[in-house]
């Protein structure tokens, strides 16, 4: 049976990239009838230094972000990773299945560790094994993510395959990455070759889910573009990274396609397109930041949602971990 799992790090604010690449898609797919499990991966966040008070706040704010984006905790399981110890337990077994060489090839490891790998945390290096455990401890079959997580999901498949081969079982499913829609890679508003990211030093490079209407409109108005009007076909965006990014964002917000947006907007200058995009973005995003702020006024309620979600998640994970222990020969 299909089962969806995905995770988001509570490591600072949420961006339009997280919204279009993940949250909005989670909310939109809620009617599919497939059981969906969404995790605030606090253990992943601490692979780089997190101030404890900020980590706790970011975890609650992320939960508020899920709910404000339309993910209903009565229909999907919402919880934070550290409350379900089975993730860490399975991750240890995967640490012993995965190979150093696989980990060294991960581009996120290379980017995040930078030149000073000797001084990176061991957790940052092992990060993808914990991610594989997140997914496989539920036998999840489908993982909706943005493009940047593709390599980690390939590694998850490699770990499942090696485990099954090593122990001569057909136990862990080979997970399908689900990387769909018009905005699986939202780019910086200042540089169309860089991913929109919460760690970019320039706040003008991104739209935060907590930005108010004025901030959203200003950032779109000032977004970098080229002087040409929009093309009427998708081919015309091939060499125009900034223009392509804004059209992708528009299409994703509208739940339409790049082709449909260009059929309507082709030939129009950015002076006309940007206000339309700003209007669409504000209409959709401003209520989310309002709702997040409202939810954050009652942290106890958020904690109760996470605790309840953790209980539901644990009920699925426990028997799968127990069978894994049996397979590898751990006496219980
Ligand atoms: P994280 O926290 O960096 O991002 C959360 C989700 O947002 C997507 N995303 C984007 N999508 C489009 N454009 C962007 N600019 C953009 N920036 C971020 C990410 O692709 C992701 O879907 N390792 C994961 C968290 C994780 C996880 C998991 C995900 C841990 N365990 C298990 C899936 C399954 C991460 O760091 O995502």
Tab-separated table of C-alpha atoms and ligand atoms in Angstrom:
chain	number	residue	atom	x	y	z
A	1	UNK	CA	0.000	0.000	0.000
A	2	UNK	CA	1.258	3.486	-0.807
A	3	UNK	CA	2.354	5.706	2.051
A	4	UNK	CA	3.757	9.239	1.852
A	5	UNK	CA	6.521	10.600	4.060
A	6	UNK	CA	8.322	13.931	3.909
A	7	UNK	CA	10.353	16.102	6.257
A	8	UNK	CA	11.346	19.720	6.680
A	9	UNK	CA	14.137	21.080	8.867
A	10	UNK	CA	13.200	23.539	11.612
A	11	UNK	CA	16.318	25.586	11.028
A	12	UNK	CA	15.073	29.152	10.703
A	13	UNK	CA	12.289	30.571	8.621
A	14	UNK	CA	10.314	28.971	5.814
A	15	UNK	CA	10.703	30.322	2.291
A	16	UNK	CA	8.579	30.394	-0.834
A	17	UNK	CA	10.816	27.522	-1.984
A	18	UNK	CA	9.698	25.372	0.961
A	19	UNK	CA	6.104	26.379	0.317
A	20	UNK	CA	5.987	25.628	-3.412
A	21	UNK	CA	8.426	22.710	-3.353
A	22	UNK	CA	6.857	21.042	-0.327
A	23	UNK	CA	4.095	22.516	1.878
A	24	UNK	CA	1.639	23.555	-0.824
A	25	UNK	CA	2.020	20.204	-2.533
A	26	UNK	CA	1.422	18.371	0.751
A	27	UNK	CA	-1.774	20.359	1.269
A	28	UNK	CA	-2.922	19.900	-2.341
A	29	UNK	CA	-2.470	16.115	-2.230
A	30	UNK	CA	-4.491	15.618	0.943
A	31	UNK	CA	-7.549	14.356	-0.887
A	32	UNK	CA	-5.685	11.473	-2.502
A	33	UNK	CA	-6.677	9.193	0.367
A	34	UNK	CA	-3.063	8.064	0.862
A	35	UNK	CA	-1.767	8.054	4.438
A	36	UNK	CA	0.701	10.927	4.781
A	37	UNK	CA	3.313	11.466	7.463
A	38	UNK	CA	5.076	14.820	7.782
A	39	UNK	CA	8.001	15.363	10.089
A	40	UNK	CA	9.758	18.396	11.582
A	41	UNK	CA	13.272	16.976	11.453
A	42	UNK	CA	14.796	18.590	14.538
A	43	UNK	CA	17.548	15.954	14.688
A	44	UNK	CA	18.611	16.852	11.170
A	45	UNK	CA	18.603	20.546	12.041
A	46	UNK	CA	21.140	20.040	14.821
A	47	UNK	CA	23.751	18.621	12.421
A	48	UNK	CA	24.800	22.257	12.301
A	49	UNK	CA	24.756	24.384	15.466
A	50	UNK	CA	21.281	25.425	16.656
A	51	UNK	CA	20.634	27.605	19.640
A	52	UNK	CA	18.355	25.447	21.853
A	53	UNK	CA	15.669	28.089	22.426
A	54	UNK	CA	15.609	28.911	18.713
A	55	UNK	CA	15.367	25.250	17.743
A	56	UNK	CA	12.306	24.794	19.951
A	57	UNK	CA	10.703	27.913	18.535
A	58	UNK	CA	11.519	26.989	14.944
A	59	UNK	CA	9.993	23.530	15.471
A	60	UNK	CA	6.705	25.020	16.674
A	61	UNK	CA	6.776	27.663	13.954
A	62	UNK	CA	7.302	24.978	11.322
A	63	UNK	CA	4.327	23.065	12.671
A	64	UNK	CA	2.306	26.290	12.466
A	65	UNK	CA	3.575	26.681	8.889
A	66	UNK	CA	2.288	23.236	7.926
A	67	UNK	CA	-1.137	23.907	9.383
A	68	UNK	CA	-1.373	27.451	8.000
A	69	UNK	CA	-0.452	26.104	4.555
A	70	UNK	CA	-3.455	23.816	4.721
A	71	UNK	CA	-2.029	20.532	6.030
A	72	UNK	CA	-4.731	19.261	8.376
A	73	UNK	CA	-3.387	17.453	11.464
A	74	UNK	CA	-6.596	15.440	11.608
A	75	UNK	CA	-5.910	13.970	8.184
A	76	UNK	CA	-2.100	13.810	8.091
A	77	UNK	CA	0.350	12.857	10.815
A	78	UNK	CA	2.394	15.873	11.945
A	79	UNK	CA	5.174	15.392	14.494
A	80	UNK	CA	8.775	16.174	15.330
A	81	UNK	CA	11.452	13.589	14.680
A	82	UNK	CA	13.062	13.467	18.126
A	83	UNK	CA	9.825	12.278	19.738
A	84	UNK	CA	9.931	9.026	17.786
A	85	UNK	CA	13.164	7.306	18.845
A	86	UNK	CA	12.772	4.655	16.123
A	87	UNK	CA	14.226	7.126	13.595
A	88	UNK	CA	17.543	7.241	15.468
A	89	UNK	CA	17.487	3.508	16.115
A	90	UNK	CA	17.044	2.595	12.468
A	91	UNK	CA	19.546	5.288	11.467
A	92	UNK	CA	22.235	3.461	13.452
A	93	UNK	CA	21.615	0.287	11.494
A	94	UNK	CA	21.752	2.273	8.253
A	95	UNK	CA	25.031	3.861	9.367
A	96	UNK	CA	26.364	0.319	9.263
A	97	UNK	CA	24.839	-0.396	5.836
A	98	UNK	CA	25.773	2.807	4.004
A	99	UNK	CA	29.349	3.272	2.786
A	100	UNK	CA	31.659	6.214	3.474
A	101	UNK	CA	32.135	6.653	-0.257
A	102	UNK	CA	28.403	7.135	-0.840
A	103	UNK	CA	28.261	9.836	1.793
A	104	UNK	CA	31.323	11.638	0.479
A	105	UNK	CA	29.644	12.040	-2.912
A	106	UNK	CA	26.631	13.923	-1.512
A	107	UNK	CA	26.632	17.462	-2.877
A	108	UNK	CA	24.846	18.795	0.199
A	109	UNK	CA	27.611	17.410	2.409
A	110	UNK	CA	30.233	19.046	0.207
A	111	UNK	CA	28.356	22.360	0.185
A	112	UNK	CA	27.575	22.453	3.891
A	113	UNK	CA	30.900	21.158	5.170
A	114	UNK	CA	32.761	23.454	2.775
A	115	UNK	CA	36.546	23.464	2.817
A	116	UNK	CA	36.742	22.529	6.468
A	117	UNK	CA	35.405	18.963	6.430
A	118	UNK	CA	37.595	17.966	9.379
A	119	UNK	CA	35.606	20.315	11.550
A	120	UNK	CA	32.099	19.363	10.352
A	121	UNK	CA	29.968	17.304	12.737
A	122	UNK	CA	29.822	13.558	12.289
A	123	UNK	CA	26.038	14.006	12.199
A	124	UNK	CA	26.276	16.209	9.112
A	125	UNK	CA	28.189	13.463	7.334
A	126	UNK	CA	25.703	10.769	8.373
A	127	UNK	CA	22.707	13.028	7.618
A	128	UNK	CA	21.459	11.022	4.600
A	129	UNK	CA	21.404	7.741	6.578
A	130	UNK	CA	19.088	9.365	9.130
A	131	UNK	CA	16.978	10.653	6.248
A	132	UNK	CA	16.718	7.134	4.815
A	133	UNK	CA	15.650	5.932	8.264
A	134	UNK	CA	12.966	8.659	8.461
A	135	UNK	CA	11.411	7.305	5.304
A	136	UNK	CA	11.980	3.581	5.647
A	137	UNK	CA	10.967	3.242	9.298
A	138	UNK	CA	7.431	3.765	7.951
A	139	UNK	CA	7.966	1.689	4.803
A	140	UNK	CA	6.988	4.869	2.958
A	141	UNK	CA	6.711	4.437	-0.796
A	142	UNK	CA	6.440	8.046	-1.993
A	143	UNK	CA	8.446	11.062	-0.903
A	144	UNK	CA	7.366	14.476	-2.206
A	145	UNK	CA	10.302	16.911	-2.139
A	146	UNK	CA	11.962	19.700	-4.100
A	147	UNK	CA	14.641	18.971	-6.669
A	148	UNK	CA	17.494	19.573	-4.189
A	149	UNK	CA	16.643	16.372	-2.274
A	150	UNK	CA	16.863	14.085	-5.286
A	151	UNK	CA	20.362	12.820	-4.555
A	152	UNK	CA	19.447	11.984	-0.957
A	153	UNK	CA	16.482	9.970	-2.171
A	154	UNK	CA	18.675	8.022	-4.569
A	155	UNK	CA	20.874	7.188	-1.603
A	156	UNK	CA	17.779	6.060	0.311
A	157	UNK	CA	17.079	3.610	-2.504
A	158	UNK	CA	20.691	2.415	-2.405
A	159	UNK	CA	20.491	1.824	1.346
A	160	UNK	CA	17.217	-0.107	1.039
A	161	UNK	CA	18.640	-2.208	-1.799
A	162	UNK	CA	21.881	-2.981	0.043
A	163	UNK	CA	20.055	-3.860	3.254
A	164	UNK	CA	17.712	-6.210	1.383
A	165	UNK	CA	20.664	-7.828	-0.444
A	166	UNK	CA	22.946	-8.089	2.585
A	167	UNK	CA	20.308	-9.788	4.706
A	168	UNK	CA	18.623	-11.700	1.895
A	169	UNK	CA	15.203	-10.210	2.474
A	170	UNK	CA	12.679	-8.149	0.563
A	171	UNK	CA	11.902	-5.916	3.464
A	172	UNK	CA	12.441	-2.243	2.719
A	173	UNK	CA	10.547	-0.763	-0.253
A	174	UNK	CA	12.413	1.067	-2.996
A	175	UNK	CA	11.056	4.570	-2.518
A	176	UNK	CA	9.799	6.794	-5.333
A	177	UNK	CA	10.834	10.444	-5.197
A	178	UNK	CA	7.909	12.675	-6.168
A	179	UNK	CA	9.345	15.843	-7.694
A	180	UNK	CA	6.424	17.399	-9.520
A	181	UNK	CA	4.885	20.717	-10.420
A	182	UNK	CA	6.140	23.975	-11.864
A	183	UNK	CA	8.337	24.993	-8.936
A	184	UNK	CA	10.446	22.070	-7.756
A	185	UNK	CA	13.449	24.378	-7.746
A	186	UNK	CA	12.611	27.958	-6.787
A	187	UNK	CA	15.590	30.219	-7.422
A	188	UNK	CA	16.897	33.319	-5.661
A	189	UNK	CA	15.129	36.541	-6.682
A	190	UNK	CA	18.564	38.194	-7.036
A	191	UNK	CA	20.367	35.464	-8.979
A	192	UNK	CA	18.561	32.953	-11.172
A	193	UNK	CA	21.423	30.462	-10.909
A	194	UNK	CA	21.201	30.090	-7.116
A	195	UNK	CA	18.546	28.214	-5.150
A	196	UNK	CA	16.215	30.316	-3.001
A	197	UNK	CA	17.409	29.555	0.500
A	198	UNK	CA	16.921	30.675	4.081
A	199	UNK	CA	20.697	30.824	4.448
A	200	UNK	CA	21.252	33.422	1.692
A	201	UNK	CA	22.648	36.563	3.373
A	202	UNK	CA	20.323	38.807	1.333
A	203	UNK	CA	16.727	38.852	2.557
A	204	UNK	CA	15.765	40.345	-0.831
A	205	UNK	CA	16.749	37.047	-2.449
A	206	UNK	CA	13.801	35.197	-0.907
A	207	UNK	CA	10.188	35.487	0.124
A	208	UNK	CA	9.664	34.278	3.683
A	209	UNK	CA	6.375	32.763	4.740
A	210	UNK	CA	6.349	35.359	7.515
A	211	UNK	CA	6.719	38.345	5.130
A	212	UNK	CA	3.805	40.773	5.090
A	213	UNK	CA	2.047	41.963	1.935
A	214	UNK	CA	4.313	45.011	1.490
A	215	UNK	CA	7.498	42.987	1.810
A	216	UNK	CA	6.270	40.385	-0.690
A	217	UNK	CA	5.285	43.044	-3.229
A	218	UNK	CA	8.571	44.941	-2.840
A	219	UNK	CA	10.693	41.841	-3.260
A	220	UNK	CA	8.874	40.851	-6.443
A	221	UNK	CA	9.049	44.387	-7.850
A	222	UNK	CA	12.811	44.451	-7.224
A	223	UNK	CA	13.437	40.890	-8.411
A	224	UNK	CA	16.167	40.709	-10.998
A	225	UNK	CA	14.992	40.240	-14.611
A	226	UNK	CA	16.182	40.901	-18.146
A	227	UNK	CA	14.767	43.694	-20.336
A	228	UNK	CA	12.885	41.479	-22.842
A	229	UNK	CA	9.135	40.894	-22.659
A	230	UNK	CA	7.941	37.381	-21.757
A	231	UNK	CA	8.115	34.817	-24.556
A	232	UNK	CA	4.951	33.044	-25.634
A	233	UNK	CA	6.495	29.561	-25.453
A	234	UNK	CA	8.481	27.710	-22.786
A	235	UNK	CA	11.497	27.298	-25.120
A	236	UNK	CA	11.974	31.050	-24.983
A	237	UNK	CA	12.844	30.795	-21.278
A	238	UNK	CA	15.733	28.366	-21.762
A	239	UNK	CA	18.485	30.990	-21.479
A	240	UNK	CA	16.582	33.324	-19.166
A	241	UNK	CA	16.969	31.922	-15.655
A	242	UNK	CA	15.383	34.876	-13.795
A	243	UNK	CA	12.413	35.140	-16.138
A	244	UNK	CA	11.904	31.391	-15.995
A	245	UNK	CA	11.939	31.441	-12.209
A	246	UNK	CA	9.214	34.094	-11.979
A	247	UNK	CA	7.048	32.256	-14.508
A	248	UNK	CA	7.546	28.978	-12.612
A	249	UNK	CA	6.506	30.676	-9.377
A	250	UNK	CA	3.431	32.142	-11.036
A	251	UNK	CA	2.426	28.784	-12.507
A	252	UNK	CA	2.925	26.955	-9.211
A	253	UNK	CA	0.944	29.519	-7.204
A	254	UNK	CA	-1.870	29.261	-9.723
A	255	UNK	CA	-1.702	25.456	-9.960
A	256	UNK	CA	-1.300	25.794	-13.708
A	257	UNK	CA	1.614	25.206	-16.071
A	258	UNK	CA	4.363	27.329	-17.594
A	259	UNK	CA	2.714	26.848	-21.008
A	260	UNK	CA	-0.621	28.142	-19.721
A	261	UNK	CA	0.998	31.171	-18.057
A	262	UNK	CA	2.914	32.063	-21.226
A	263	UNK	CA	-0.168	31.616	-23.391
A	264	UNK	CA	-1.707	34.378	-21.318
A	265	UNK	CA	1.345	36.555	-20.573
A	266	UNK	CA	3.540	36.071	-23.647
A	267	UNK	CA	4.610	39.416	-25.127
A	268	UNK	CA	3.928	41.340	-21.929
A	269	UNK	CA	6.780	43.303	-20.299
A	270	UNK	CA	7.841	42.646	-16.690
A	271	UNK	CA	6.312	45.975	-15.720
A	272	UNK	CA	2.968	44.286	-16.319
A	273	UNK	CA	3.821	40.743	-15.241
A	274	UNK	CA	5.415	41.581	-11.890
A	275	UNK	CA	2.383	43.378	-10.396
A	276	UNK	CA	0.212	40.427	-11.435
A	277	UNK	CA	2.644	38.023	-9.805
A	278	UNK	CA	2.818	40.166	-6.668
A	279	UNK	CA	-0.959	40.218	-6.428
A	280	UNK	CA	-1.173	36.456	-6.754
A	281	UNK	CA	1.628	35.880	-4.225
A	282	UNK	CA	0.175	38.281	-1.665
A	283	UNK	CA	-3.309	36.793	-2.008
A	284	UNK	CA	-1.962	33.344	-1.294
A	285	UNK	CA	0.871	33.984	1.164
A	286	UNK	CA	-0.324	36.853	3.351
A	287	UNK	CA	-3.097	34.755	4.991
A	288	UNK	CA	-0.522	32.063	5.788
A	289	UNK	CA	1.728	34.398	7.748
A	290	UNK	CA	-1.314	35.713	9.600
A	291	UNK	CA	-2.454	32.227	10.499
A	292	UNK	CA	1.060	31.223	11.597
A	293	UNK	CA	1.225	34.193	13.939
A	294	UNK	CA	-2.165	33.289	15.374
A	295	UNK	CA	-1.196	29.660	15.958
A	296	UNK	CA	2.089	30.688	17.586
A	297	UNK	CA	0.114	32.432	20.323
A	298	UNK	CA	-0.785	29.024	21.719
A	299	UNK	CA	2.415	26.944	21.823
A	300	UNK	CA	0.809	24.386	24.162
A	301	UNK	CA	-1.746	23.574	21.472
A	302	UNK	CA	1.049	23.088	18.919
A	303	UNK	CA	2.917	20.825	21.338
A	304	UNK	CA	-0.235	18.768	21.824
A	305	UNK	CA	-0.573	18.319	18.051
A	306	UNK	CA	3.057	17.203	17.760
A	307	UNK	CA	2.699	14.821	20.696
A	308	UNK	CA	-0.433	13.259	19.243
A	309	UNK	CA	1.239	12.947	15.827
A	310	UNK	CA	4.277	11.326	17.447
A	311	UNK	CA	2.061	8.682	19.045
A	312	UNK	CA	0.474	7.868	15.700
A	313	UNK	CA	3.863	7.761	13.998
A	314	UNK	CA	5.355	5.530	16.679
A	315	UNK	CA	2.537	3.037	16.289
A	316	UNK	CA	3.613	2.543	12.653
A	317	UNK	CA	7.370	2.659	13.231
A	318	UNK	CA	7.640	0.315	16.217
A	319	UNK	CA	6.693	-2.962	14.499
A	320	UNK	CA	8.852	-2.123	11.462
A	321	UNK	CA	11.872	-1.465	13.685
A	322	UNK	CA	11.165	-4.660	15.651
A	323	UNK	CA	11.196	-6.702	12.444
A	324	UNK	CA	14.402	-4.976	11.385
A	325	UNK	CA	16.025	-5.969	14.699
A	326	UNK	CA	14.965	-9.562	14.132
A	327	UNK	CA	16.382	-9.535	10.598
A	328	UNK	CA	19.807	-8.276	11.705
A	329	UNK	CA	19.980	-10.630	14.698
A	330	UNK	CA	19.455	-8.343	17.654
A	331	UNK	CA	18.103	-10.230	20.617
A	332	UNK	CA	14.996	-8.716	22.191
B	1	LIG	P1	14.734	21.309	3.754
B	1	LIG	O1	14.322	21.521	5.162
B	1	LIG	O2	15.969	21.981	3.271
B	1	LIG	O3	13.565	21.706	2.778
B	1	LIG	C1	12.232	21.230	2.985
B	1	LIG	C2	11.548	20.984	1.650
B	1	LIG	O4	11.531	22.179	0.862
B	1	LIG	C3	12.116	21.920	-0.408
B	1	LIG	N1	12.827	23.132	-0.871
B	1	LIG	C4	12.657	23.679	-2.064
B	1	LIG	N2	11.853	23.349	-3.093
B	1	LIG	C5	11.904	24.133	-4.200
B	1	LIG	N3	12.710	25.226	-4.295
B	1	LIG	C6	13.532	25.595	-3.296
B	1	LIG	N4	14.315	26.681	-3.404
B	1	LIG	C7	13.524	24.793	-2.104
B	1	LIG	N5	14.198	24.876	-0.917
B	1	LIG	C8	13.761	23.840	-0.186
B	1	LIG	C9	13.063	20.762	-0.182
B	1	LIG	O5	13.364	20.083	-1.388
B	1	LIG	C10	12.279	19.919	0.796
B	1	LIG	O6	11.325	19.128	0.114
B	1	LIG	N6	16.829	16.751	3.992
B	1	LIG	C11	15.557	17.467	3.925
B	1	LIG	C12	14.655	17.175	5.118
B	1	LIG	C13	14.375	15.722	5.324
B	1	LIG	C14	13.536	14.895	4.525
B	1	LIG	C15	13.551	13.627	5.165
B	1	LIG	C16	12.802	15.097	3.369
B	1	LIG	C17	14.832	14.954	6.347
B	1	LIG	N7	14.352	13.715	6.246
B	1	LIG	C18	12.847	12.547	4.626
B	1	LIG	C19	12.102	14.022	2.837
B	1	LIG	C20	12.116	12.760	3.469
B	1	LIG	C21	15.845	18.950	3.925
B	1	LIG	O7	16.876	19.386	4.367
B	1	LIG	O8	14.824	19.729	3.453
